[in-house]
PDB file of N, CA and C in Angstrom:
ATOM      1  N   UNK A  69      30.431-134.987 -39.731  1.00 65.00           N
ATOM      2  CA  UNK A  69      29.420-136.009 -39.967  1.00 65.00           C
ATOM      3  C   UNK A  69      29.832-136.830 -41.180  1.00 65.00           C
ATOM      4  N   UNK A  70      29.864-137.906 -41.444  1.00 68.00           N
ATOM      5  CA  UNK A  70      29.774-138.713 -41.883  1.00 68.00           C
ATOM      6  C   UNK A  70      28.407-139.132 -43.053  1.00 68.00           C
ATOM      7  N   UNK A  71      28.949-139.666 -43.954  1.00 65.00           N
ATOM      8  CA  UNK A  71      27.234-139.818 -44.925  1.00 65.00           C
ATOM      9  C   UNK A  71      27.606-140.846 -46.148  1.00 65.00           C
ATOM     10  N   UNK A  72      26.103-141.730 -45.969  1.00 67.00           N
ATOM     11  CA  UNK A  72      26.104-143.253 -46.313  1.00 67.00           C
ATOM     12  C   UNK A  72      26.901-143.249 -47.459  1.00 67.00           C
ATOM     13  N   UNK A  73      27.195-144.324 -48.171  1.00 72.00           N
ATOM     14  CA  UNK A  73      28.007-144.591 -49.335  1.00 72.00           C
ATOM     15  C   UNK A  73      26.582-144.480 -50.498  1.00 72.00           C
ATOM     16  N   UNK A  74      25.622-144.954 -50.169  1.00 69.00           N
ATOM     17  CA  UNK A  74      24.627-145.266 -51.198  1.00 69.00           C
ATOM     18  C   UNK A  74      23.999-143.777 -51.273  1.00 69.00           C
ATOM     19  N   UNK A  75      23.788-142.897 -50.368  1.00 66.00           N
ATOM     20  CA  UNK A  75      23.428-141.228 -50.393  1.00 66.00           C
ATOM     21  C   UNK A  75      24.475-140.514 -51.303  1.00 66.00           C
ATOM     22  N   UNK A  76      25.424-140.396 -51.103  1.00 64.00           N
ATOM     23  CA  UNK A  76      26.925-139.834 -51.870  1.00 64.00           C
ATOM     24  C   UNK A  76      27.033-140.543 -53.146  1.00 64.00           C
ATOM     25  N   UNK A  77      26.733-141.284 -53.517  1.00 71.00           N
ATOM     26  CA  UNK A  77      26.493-142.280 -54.845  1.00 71.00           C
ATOM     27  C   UNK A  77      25.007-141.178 -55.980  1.00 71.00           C
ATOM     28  N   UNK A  78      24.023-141.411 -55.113  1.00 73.00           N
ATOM     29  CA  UNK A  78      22.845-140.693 -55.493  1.00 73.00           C
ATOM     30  C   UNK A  78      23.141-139.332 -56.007  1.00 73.00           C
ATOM     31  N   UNK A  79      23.772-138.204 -55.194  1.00 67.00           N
ATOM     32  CA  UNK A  79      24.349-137.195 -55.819  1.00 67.00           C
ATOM     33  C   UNK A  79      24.673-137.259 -56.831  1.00 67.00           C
ATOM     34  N   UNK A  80      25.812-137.851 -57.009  1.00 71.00           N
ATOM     35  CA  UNK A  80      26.367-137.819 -57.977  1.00 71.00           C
ATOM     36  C   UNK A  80      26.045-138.328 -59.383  1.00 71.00           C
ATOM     37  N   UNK A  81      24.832-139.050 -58.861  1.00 76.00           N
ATOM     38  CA  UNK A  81      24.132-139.264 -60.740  1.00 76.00           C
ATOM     39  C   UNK A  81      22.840-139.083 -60.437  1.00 76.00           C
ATOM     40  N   UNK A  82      22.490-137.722 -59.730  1.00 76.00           N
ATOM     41  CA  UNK A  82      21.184-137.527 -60.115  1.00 76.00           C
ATOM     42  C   UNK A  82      21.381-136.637 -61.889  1.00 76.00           C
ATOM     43  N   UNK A  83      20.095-137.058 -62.486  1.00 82.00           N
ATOM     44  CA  UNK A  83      19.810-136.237 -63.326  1.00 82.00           C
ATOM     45  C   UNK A  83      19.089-135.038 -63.028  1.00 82.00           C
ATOM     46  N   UNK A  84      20.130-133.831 -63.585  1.00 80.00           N
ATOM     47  CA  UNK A  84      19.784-132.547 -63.687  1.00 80.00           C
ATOM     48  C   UNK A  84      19.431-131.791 -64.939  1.00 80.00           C
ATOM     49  N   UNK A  85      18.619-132.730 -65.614  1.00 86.00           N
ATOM     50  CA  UNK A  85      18.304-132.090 -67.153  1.00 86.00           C
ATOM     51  C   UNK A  85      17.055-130.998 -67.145  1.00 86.00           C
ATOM     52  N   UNK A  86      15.832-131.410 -65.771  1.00 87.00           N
ATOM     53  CA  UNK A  86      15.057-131.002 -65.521  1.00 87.00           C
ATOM     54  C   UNK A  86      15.518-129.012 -65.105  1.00 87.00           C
ATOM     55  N   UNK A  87      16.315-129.012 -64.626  1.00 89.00           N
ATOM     56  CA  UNK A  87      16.464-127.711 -63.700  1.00 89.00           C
ATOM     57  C   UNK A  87      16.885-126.606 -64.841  1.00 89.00           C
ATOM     58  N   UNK A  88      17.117-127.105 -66.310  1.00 91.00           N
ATOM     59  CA  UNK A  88      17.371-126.340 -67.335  1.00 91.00           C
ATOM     60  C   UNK A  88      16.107-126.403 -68.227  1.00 91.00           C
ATOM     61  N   UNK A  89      15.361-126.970 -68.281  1.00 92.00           N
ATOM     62  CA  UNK A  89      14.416-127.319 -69.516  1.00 92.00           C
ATOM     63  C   UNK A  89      13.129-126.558 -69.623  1.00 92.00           C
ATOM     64  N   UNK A  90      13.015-125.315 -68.351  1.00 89.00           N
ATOM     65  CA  UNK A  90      11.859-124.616 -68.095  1.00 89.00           C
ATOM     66  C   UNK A  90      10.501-124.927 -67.405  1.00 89.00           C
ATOM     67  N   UNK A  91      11.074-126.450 -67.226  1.00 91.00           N
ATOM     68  CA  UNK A  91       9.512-127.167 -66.535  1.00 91.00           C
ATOM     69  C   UNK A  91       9.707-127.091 -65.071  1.00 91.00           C
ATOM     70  N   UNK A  92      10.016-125.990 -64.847  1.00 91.00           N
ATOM     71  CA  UNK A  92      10.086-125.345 -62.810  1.00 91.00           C
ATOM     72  C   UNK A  92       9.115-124.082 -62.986  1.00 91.00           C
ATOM     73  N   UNK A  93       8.162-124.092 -62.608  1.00 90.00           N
ATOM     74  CA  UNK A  93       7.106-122.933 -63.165  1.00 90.00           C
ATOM     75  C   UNK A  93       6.784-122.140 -61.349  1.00 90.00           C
ATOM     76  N   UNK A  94       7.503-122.973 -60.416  1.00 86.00           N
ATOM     77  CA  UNK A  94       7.427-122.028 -59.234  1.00 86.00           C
ATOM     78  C   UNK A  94       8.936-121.605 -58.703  1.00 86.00           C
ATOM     79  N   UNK A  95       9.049-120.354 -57.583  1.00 86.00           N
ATOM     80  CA  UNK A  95      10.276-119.226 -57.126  1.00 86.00           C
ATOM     81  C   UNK A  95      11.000-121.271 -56.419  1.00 86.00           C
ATOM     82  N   UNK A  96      12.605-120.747 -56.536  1.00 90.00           N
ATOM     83  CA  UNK A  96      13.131-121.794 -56.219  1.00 90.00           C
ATOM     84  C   UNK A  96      14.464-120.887 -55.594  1.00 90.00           C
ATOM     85  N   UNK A  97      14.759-121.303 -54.230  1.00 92.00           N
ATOM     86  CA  UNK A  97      15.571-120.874 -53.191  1.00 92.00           C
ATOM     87  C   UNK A  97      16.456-121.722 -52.475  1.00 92.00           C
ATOM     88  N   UNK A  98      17.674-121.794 -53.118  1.00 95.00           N
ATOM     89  CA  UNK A  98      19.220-122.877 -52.917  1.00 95.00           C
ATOM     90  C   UNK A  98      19.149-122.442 -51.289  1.00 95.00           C
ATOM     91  N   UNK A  99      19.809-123.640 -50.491  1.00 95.00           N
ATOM     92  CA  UNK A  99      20.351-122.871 -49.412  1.00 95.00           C
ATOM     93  C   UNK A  99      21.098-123.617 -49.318  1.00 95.00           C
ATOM     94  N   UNK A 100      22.696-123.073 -49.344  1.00 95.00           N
ATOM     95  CA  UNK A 100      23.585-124.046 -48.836  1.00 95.00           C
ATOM     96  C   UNK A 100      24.493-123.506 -48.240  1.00 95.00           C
ATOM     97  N   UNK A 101      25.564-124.626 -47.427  1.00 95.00           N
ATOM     98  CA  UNK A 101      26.862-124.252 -46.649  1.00 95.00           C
ATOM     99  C   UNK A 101      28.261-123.777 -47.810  1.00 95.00           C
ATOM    100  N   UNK A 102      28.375-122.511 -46.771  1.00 94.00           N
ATOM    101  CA  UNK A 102      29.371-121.958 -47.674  1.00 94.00           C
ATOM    102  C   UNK A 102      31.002-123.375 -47.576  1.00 94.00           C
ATOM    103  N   UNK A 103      30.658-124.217 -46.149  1.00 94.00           N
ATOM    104  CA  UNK A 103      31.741-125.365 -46.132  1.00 94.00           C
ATOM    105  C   UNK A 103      31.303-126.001 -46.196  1.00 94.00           C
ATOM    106  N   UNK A 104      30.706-126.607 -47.373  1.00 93.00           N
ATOM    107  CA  UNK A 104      29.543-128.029 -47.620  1.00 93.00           C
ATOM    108  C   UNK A 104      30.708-128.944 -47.948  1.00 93.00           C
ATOM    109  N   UNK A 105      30.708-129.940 -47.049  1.00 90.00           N
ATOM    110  CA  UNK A 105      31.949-130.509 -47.424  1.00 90.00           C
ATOM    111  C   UNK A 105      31.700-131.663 -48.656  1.00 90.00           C
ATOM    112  N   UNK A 106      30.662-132.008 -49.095  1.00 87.00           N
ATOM    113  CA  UNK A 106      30.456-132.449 -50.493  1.00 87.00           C
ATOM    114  C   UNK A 106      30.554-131.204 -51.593  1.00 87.00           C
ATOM    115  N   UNK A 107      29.774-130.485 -51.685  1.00 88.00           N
ATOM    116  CA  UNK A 107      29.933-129.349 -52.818  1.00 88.00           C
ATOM    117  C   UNK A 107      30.597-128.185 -52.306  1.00 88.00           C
ATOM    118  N   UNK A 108      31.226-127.873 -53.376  1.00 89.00           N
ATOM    119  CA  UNK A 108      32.224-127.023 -53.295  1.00 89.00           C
ATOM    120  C   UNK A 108      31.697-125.359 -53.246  1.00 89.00           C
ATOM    121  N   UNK A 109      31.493-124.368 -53.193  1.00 91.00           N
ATOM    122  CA  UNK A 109      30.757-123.295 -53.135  1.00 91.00           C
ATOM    123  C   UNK A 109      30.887-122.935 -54.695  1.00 91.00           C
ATOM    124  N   UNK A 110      32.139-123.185 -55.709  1.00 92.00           N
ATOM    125  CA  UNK A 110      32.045-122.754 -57.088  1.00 92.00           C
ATOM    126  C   UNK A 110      31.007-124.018 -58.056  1.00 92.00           C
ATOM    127  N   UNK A 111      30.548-125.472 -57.061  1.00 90.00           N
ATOM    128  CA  UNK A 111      29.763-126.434 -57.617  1.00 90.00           C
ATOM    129  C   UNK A 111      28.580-125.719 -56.989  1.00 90.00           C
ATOM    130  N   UNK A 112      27.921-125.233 -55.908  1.00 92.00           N
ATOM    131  CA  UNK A 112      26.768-124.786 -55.884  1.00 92.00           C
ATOM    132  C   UNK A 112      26.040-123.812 -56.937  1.00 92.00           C
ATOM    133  N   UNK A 113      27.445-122.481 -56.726  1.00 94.00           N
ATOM    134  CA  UNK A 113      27.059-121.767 -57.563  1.00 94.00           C
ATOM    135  C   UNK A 113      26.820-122.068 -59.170  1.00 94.00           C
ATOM    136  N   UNK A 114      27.595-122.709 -60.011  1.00 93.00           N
ATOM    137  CA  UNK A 114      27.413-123.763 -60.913  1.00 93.00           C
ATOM    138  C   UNK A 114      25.829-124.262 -61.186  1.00 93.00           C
ATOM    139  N   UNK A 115      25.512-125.066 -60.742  1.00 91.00           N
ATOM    140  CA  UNK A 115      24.239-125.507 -60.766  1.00 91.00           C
ATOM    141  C   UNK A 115      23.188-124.761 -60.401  1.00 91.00           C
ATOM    142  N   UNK A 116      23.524-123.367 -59.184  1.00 95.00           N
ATOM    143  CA  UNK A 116      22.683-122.617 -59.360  1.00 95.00           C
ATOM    144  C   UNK A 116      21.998-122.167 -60.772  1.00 95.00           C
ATOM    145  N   UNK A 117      23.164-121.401 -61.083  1.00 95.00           N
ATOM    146  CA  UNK A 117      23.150-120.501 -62.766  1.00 95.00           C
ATOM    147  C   UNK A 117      22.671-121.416 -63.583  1.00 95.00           C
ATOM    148  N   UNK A 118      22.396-122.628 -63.648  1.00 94.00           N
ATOM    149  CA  UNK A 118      21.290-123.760 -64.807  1.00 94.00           C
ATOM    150  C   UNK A 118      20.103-123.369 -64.557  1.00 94.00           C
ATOM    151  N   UNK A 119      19.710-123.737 -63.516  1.00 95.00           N
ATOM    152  CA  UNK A 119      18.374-123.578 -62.915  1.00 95.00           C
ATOM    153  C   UNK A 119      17.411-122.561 -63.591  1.00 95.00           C
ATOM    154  N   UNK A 120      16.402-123.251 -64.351  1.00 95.00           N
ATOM    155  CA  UNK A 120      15.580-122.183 -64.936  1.00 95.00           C
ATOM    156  C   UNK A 120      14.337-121.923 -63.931  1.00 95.00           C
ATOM    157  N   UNK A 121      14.210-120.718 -63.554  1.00 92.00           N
ATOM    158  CA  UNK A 121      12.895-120.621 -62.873  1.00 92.00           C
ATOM    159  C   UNK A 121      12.417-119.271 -63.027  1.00 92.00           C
ATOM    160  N   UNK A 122      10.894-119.286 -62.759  1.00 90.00           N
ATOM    161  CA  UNK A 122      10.518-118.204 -62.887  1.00 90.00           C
ATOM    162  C   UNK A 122      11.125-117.216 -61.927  1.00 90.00           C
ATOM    163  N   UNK A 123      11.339-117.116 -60.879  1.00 88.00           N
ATOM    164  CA  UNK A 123      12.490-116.816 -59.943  1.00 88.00           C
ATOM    165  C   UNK A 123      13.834-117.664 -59.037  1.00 88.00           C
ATOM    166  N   UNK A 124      14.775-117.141 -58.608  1.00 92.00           N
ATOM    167  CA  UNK A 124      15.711-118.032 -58.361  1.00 92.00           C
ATOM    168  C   UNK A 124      16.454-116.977 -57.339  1.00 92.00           C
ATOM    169  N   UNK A 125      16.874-117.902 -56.276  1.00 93.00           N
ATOM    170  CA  UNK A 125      18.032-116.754 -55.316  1.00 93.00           C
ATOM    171  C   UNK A 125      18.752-117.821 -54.341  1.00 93.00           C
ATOM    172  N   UNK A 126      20.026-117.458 -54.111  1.00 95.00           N
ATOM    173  CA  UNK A 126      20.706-118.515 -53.445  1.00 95.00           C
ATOM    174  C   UNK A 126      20.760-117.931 -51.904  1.00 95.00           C
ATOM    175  N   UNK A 127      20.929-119.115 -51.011  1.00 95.00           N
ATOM    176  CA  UNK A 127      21.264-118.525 -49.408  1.00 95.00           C
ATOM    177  C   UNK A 127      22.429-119.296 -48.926  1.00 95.00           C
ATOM    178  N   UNK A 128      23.209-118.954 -48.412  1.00 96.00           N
ATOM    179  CA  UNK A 128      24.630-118.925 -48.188  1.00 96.00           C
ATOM    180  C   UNK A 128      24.773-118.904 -46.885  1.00 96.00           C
ATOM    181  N   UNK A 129      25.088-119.967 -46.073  1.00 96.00           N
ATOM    182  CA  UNK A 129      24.947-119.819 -44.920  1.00 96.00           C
ATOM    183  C   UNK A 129      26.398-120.663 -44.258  1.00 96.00           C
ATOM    184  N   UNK A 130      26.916-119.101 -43.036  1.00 96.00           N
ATOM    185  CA  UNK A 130      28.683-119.883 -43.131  1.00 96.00           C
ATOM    186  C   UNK A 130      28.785-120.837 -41.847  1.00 96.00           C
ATOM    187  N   UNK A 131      28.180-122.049 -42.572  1.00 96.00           N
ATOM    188  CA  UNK A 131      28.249-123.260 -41.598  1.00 96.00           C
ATOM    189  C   UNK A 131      29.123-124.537 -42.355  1.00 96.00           C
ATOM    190  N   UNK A 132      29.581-125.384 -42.243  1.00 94.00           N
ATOM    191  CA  UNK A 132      30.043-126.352 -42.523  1.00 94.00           C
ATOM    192  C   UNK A 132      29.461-127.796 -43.006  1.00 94.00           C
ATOM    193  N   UNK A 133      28.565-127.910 -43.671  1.00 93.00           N
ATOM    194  CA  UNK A 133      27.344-128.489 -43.547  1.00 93.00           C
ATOM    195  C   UNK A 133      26.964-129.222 -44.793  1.00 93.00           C
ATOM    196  N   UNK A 134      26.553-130.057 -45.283  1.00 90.00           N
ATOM    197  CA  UNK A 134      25.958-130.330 -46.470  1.00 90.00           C
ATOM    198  C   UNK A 134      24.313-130.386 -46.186  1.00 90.00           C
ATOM    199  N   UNK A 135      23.689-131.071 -44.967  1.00 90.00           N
ATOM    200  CA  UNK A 135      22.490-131.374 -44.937  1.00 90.00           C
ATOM    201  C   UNK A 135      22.073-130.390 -43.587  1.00 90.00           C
ATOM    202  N   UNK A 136      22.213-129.180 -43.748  1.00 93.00           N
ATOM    203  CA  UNK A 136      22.063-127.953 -43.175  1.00 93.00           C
ATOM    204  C   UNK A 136      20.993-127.785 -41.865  1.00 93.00           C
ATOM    205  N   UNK A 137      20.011-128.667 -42.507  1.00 91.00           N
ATOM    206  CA  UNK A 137      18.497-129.025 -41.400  1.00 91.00           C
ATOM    207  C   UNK A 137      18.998-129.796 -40.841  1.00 91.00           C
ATOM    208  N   UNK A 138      19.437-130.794 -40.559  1.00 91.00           N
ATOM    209  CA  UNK A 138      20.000-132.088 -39.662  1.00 91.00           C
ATOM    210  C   UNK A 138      21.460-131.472 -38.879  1.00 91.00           C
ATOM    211  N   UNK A 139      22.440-130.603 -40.149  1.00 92.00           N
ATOM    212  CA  UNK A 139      23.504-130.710 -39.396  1.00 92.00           C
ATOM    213  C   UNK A 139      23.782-128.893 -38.605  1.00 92.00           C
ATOM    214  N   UNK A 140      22.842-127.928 -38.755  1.00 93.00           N
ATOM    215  CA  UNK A 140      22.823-126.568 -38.871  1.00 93.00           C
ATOM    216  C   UNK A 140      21.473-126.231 -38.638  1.00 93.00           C
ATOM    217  N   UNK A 141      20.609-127.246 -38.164  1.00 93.00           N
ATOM    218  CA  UNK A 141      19.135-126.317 -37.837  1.00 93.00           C
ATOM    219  C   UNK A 141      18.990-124.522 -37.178  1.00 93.00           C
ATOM    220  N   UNK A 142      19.924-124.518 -36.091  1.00 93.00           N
ATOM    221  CA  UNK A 142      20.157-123.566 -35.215  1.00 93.00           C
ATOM    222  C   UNK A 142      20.190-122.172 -36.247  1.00 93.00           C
ATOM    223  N   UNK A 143      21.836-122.647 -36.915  1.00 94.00           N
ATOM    224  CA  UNK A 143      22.068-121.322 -37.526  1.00 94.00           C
ATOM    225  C   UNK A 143      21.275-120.918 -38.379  1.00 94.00           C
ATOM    226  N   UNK A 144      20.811-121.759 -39.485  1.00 95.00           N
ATOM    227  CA  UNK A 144      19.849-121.571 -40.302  1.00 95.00           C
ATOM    228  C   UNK A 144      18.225-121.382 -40.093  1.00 95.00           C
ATOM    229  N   UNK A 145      18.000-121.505 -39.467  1.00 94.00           N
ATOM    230  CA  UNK A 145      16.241-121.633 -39.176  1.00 94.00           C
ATOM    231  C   UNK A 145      15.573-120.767 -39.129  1.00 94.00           C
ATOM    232  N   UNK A 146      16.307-119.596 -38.653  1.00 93.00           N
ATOM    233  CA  UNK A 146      15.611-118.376 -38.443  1.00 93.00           C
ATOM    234  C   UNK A 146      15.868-116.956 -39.678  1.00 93.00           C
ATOM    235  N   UNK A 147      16.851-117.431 -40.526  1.00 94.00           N
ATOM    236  CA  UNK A 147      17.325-116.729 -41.683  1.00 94.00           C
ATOM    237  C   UNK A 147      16.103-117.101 -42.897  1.00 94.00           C
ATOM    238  N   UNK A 148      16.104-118.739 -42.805  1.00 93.00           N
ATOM    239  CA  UNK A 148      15.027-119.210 -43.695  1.00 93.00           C
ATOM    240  C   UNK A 148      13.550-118.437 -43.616  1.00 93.00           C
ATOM    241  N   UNK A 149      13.069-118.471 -42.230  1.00 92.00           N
ATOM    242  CA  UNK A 149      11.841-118.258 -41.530  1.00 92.00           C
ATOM    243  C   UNK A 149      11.425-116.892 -41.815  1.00 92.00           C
ATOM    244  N   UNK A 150      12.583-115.932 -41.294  1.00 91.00           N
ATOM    245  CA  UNK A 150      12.580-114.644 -42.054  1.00 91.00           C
ATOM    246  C   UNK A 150      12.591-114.138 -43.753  1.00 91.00           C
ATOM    247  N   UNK A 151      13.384-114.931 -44.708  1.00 89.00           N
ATOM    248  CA  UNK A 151      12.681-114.890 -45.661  1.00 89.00           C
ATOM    249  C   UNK A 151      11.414-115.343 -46.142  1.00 89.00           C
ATOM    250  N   UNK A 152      11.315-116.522 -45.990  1.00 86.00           N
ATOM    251  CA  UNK A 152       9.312-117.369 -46.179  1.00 86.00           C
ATOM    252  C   UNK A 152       8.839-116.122 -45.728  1.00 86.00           C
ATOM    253  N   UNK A 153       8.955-115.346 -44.999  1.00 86.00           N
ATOM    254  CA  UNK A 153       7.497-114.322 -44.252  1.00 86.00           C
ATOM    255  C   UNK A 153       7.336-113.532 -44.992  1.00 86.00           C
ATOM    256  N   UNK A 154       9.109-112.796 -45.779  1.00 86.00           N
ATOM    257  CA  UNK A 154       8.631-111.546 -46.612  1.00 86.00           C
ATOM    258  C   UNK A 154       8.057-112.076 -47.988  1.00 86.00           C
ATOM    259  N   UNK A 155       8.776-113.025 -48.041  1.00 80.00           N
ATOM    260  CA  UNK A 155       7.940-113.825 -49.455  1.00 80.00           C
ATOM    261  C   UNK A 155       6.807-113.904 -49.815  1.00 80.00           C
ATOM    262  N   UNK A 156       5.801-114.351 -48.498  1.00 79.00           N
ATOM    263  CA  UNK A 156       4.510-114.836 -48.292  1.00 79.00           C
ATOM    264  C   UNK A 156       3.732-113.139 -47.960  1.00 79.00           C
ATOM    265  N   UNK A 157       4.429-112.380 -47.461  1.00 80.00           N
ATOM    266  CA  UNK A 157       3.747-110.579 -47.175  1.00 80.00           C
ATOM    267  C   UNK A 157       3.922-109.868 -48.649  1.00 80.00           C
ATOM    268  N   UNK A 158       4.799-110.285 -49.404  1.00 75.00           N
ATOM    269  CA  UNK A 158       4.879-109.718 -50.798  1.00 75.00           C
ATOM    270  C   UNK A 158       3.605-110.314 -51.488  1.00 75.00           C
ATOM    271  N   UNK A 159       3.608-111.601 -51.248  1.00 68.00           N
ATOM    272  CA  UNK A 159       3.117-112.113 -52.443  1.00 68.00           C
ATOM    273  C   UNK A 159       1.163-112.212 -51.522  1.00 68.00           C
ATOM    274  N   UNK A 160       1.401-111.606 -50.689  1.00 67.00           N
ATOM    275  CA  UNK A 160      -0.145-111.536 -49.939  1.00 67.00           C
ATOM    276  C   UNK A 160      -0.573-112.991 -48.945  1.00 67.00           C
ATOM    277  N   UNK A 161       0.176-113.865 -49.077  1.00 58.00           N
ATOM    278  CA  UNK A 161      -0.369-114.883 -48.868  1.00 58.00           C
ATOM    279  C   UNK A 161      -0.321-115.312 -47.028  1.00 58.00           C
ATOM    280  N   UNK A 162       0.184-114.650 -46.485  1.00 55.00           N
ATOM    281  CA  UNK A 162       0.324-114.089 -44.722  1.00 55.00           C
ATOM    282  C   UNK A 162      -1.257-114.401 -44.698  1.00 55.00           C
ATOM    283  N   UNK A 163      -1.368-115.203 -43.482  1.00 55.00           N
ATOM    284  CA  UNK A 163      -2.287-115.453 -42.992  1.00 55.00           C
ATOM    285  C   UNK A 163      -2.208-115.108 -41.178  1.00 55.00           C
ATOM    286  N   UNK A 164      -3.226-116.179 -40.537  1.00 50.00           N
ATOM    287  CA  UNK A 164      -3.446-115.717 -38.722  1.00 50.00           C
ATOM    288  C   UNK A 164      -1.849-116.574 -38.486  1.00 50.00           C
ATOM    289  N   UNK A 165      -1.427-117.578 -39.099  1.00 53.00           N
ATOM    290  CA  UNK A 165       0.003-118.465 -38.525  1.00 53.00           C
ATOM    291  C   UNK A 165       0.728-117.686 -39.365  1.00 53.00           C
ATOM    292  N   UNK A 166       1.876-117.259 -39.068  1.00 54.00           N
ATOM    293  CA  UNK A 166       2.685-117.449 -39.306  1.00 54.00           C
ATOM    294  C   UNK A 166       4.019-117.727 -39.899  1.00 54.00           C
ATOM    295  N   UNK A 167       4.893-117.917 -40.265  1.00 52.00           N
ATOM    296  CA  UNK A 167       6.148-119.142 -40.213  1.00 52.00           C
ATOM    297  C   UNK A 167       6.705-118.416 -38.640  1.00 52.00           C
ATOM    298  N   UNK A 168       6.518-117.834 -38.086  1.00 57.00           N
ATOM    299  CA  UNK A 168       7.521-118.070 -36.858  1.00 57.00           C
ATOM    300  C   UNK A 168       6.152-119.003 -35.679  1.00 57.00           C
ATOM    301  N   UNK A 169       4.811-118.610 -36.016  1.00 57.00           N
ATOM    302  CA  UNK A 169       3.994-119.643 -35.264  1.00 57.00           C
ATOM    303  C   UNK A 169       4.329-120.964 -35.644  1.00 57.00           C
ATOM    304  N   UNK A 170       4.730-121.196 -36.595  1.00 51.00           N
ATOM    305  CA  UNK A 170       5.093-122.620 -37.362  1.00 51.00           C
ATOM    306  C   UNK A 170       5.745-123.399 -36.759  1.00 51.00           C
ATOM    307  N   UNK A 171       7.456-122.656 -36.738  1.00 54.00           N
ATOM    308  CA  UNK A 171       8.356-123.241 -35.913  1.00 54.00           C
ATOM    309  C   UNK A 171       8.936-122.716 -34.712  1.00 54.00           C
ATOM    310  N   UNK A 172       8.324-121.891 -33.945  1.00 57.00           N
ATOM    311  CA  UNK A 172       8.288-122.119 -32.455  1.00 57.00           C
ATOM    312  C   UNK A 172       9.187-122.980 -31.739  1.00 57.00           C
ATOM    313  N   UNK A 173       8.624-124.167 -31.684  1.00 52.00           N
ATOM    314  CA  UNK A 173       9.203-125.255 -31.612  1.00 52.00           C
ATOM    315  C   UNK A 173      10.492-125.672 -31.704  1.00 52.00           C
ATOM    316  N   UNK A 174      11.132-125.285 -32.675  1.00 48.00           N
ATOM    317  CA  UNK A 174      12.663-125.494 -33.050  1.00 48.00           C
ATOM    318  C   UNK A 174      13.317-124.546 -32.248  1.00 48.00           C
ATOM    319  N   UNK A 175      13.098-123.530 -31.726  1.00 46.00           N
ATOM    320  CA  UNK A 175      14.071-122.382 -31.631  1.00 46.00           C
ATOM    321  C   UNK A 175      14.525-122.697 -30.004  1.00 46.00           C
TER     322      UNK A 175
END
């Protein structure tokens, strides 16, 4: 896949001062391609390890991919779906839906 000149521009000067400064006060969960053909897996991990959060965990998924939902829905969807559930059963918040009533749909 291919990706705009003005998107690939944006990357590269977003400011990331925020993801160190402590003002992320909710759990924050990377997911990226272990062949992201923009970032490199030692640049993910990188910017992971800044990231201040009250929790933090990366997902690693061996697809080729930078924009993982558009270009990797398949492989990924159901790895995601399965974590959100234990997340949401830990933390009590499981209700009558779901996340696999959620996305149904996709699979």
């Amino acid at each position: 896949m291919s990706y705009p000149m003005f998107f690939l521009a944006s990357l590269f000067s977003a400011d990331l001062s925020q993801i160190q400064d402590g003002s992320i006060k909710c759990p924050v969960i990377v997911l990226a391609g272990k062949g992201d053909p923009l970032f490199p897996l030692e640049y993910t991990q990188k910017i992971f390890k800044m990231i201040q959060a009250p929790y933090k965990e990366i997902m690693m998924f061996d697809v080729n991919a930078h924009l993982i939902f558009n270009e990797s829905l398949p492989q990924v969807l159901q790895p995601i779906v399965k974590k959100l559930n234990i997340i949401t059963e830990k933390k009590g918040l499981a209700n009558e839906k779901t996340m696999d009533d959620l996305t149904r749909d996709f699979n």
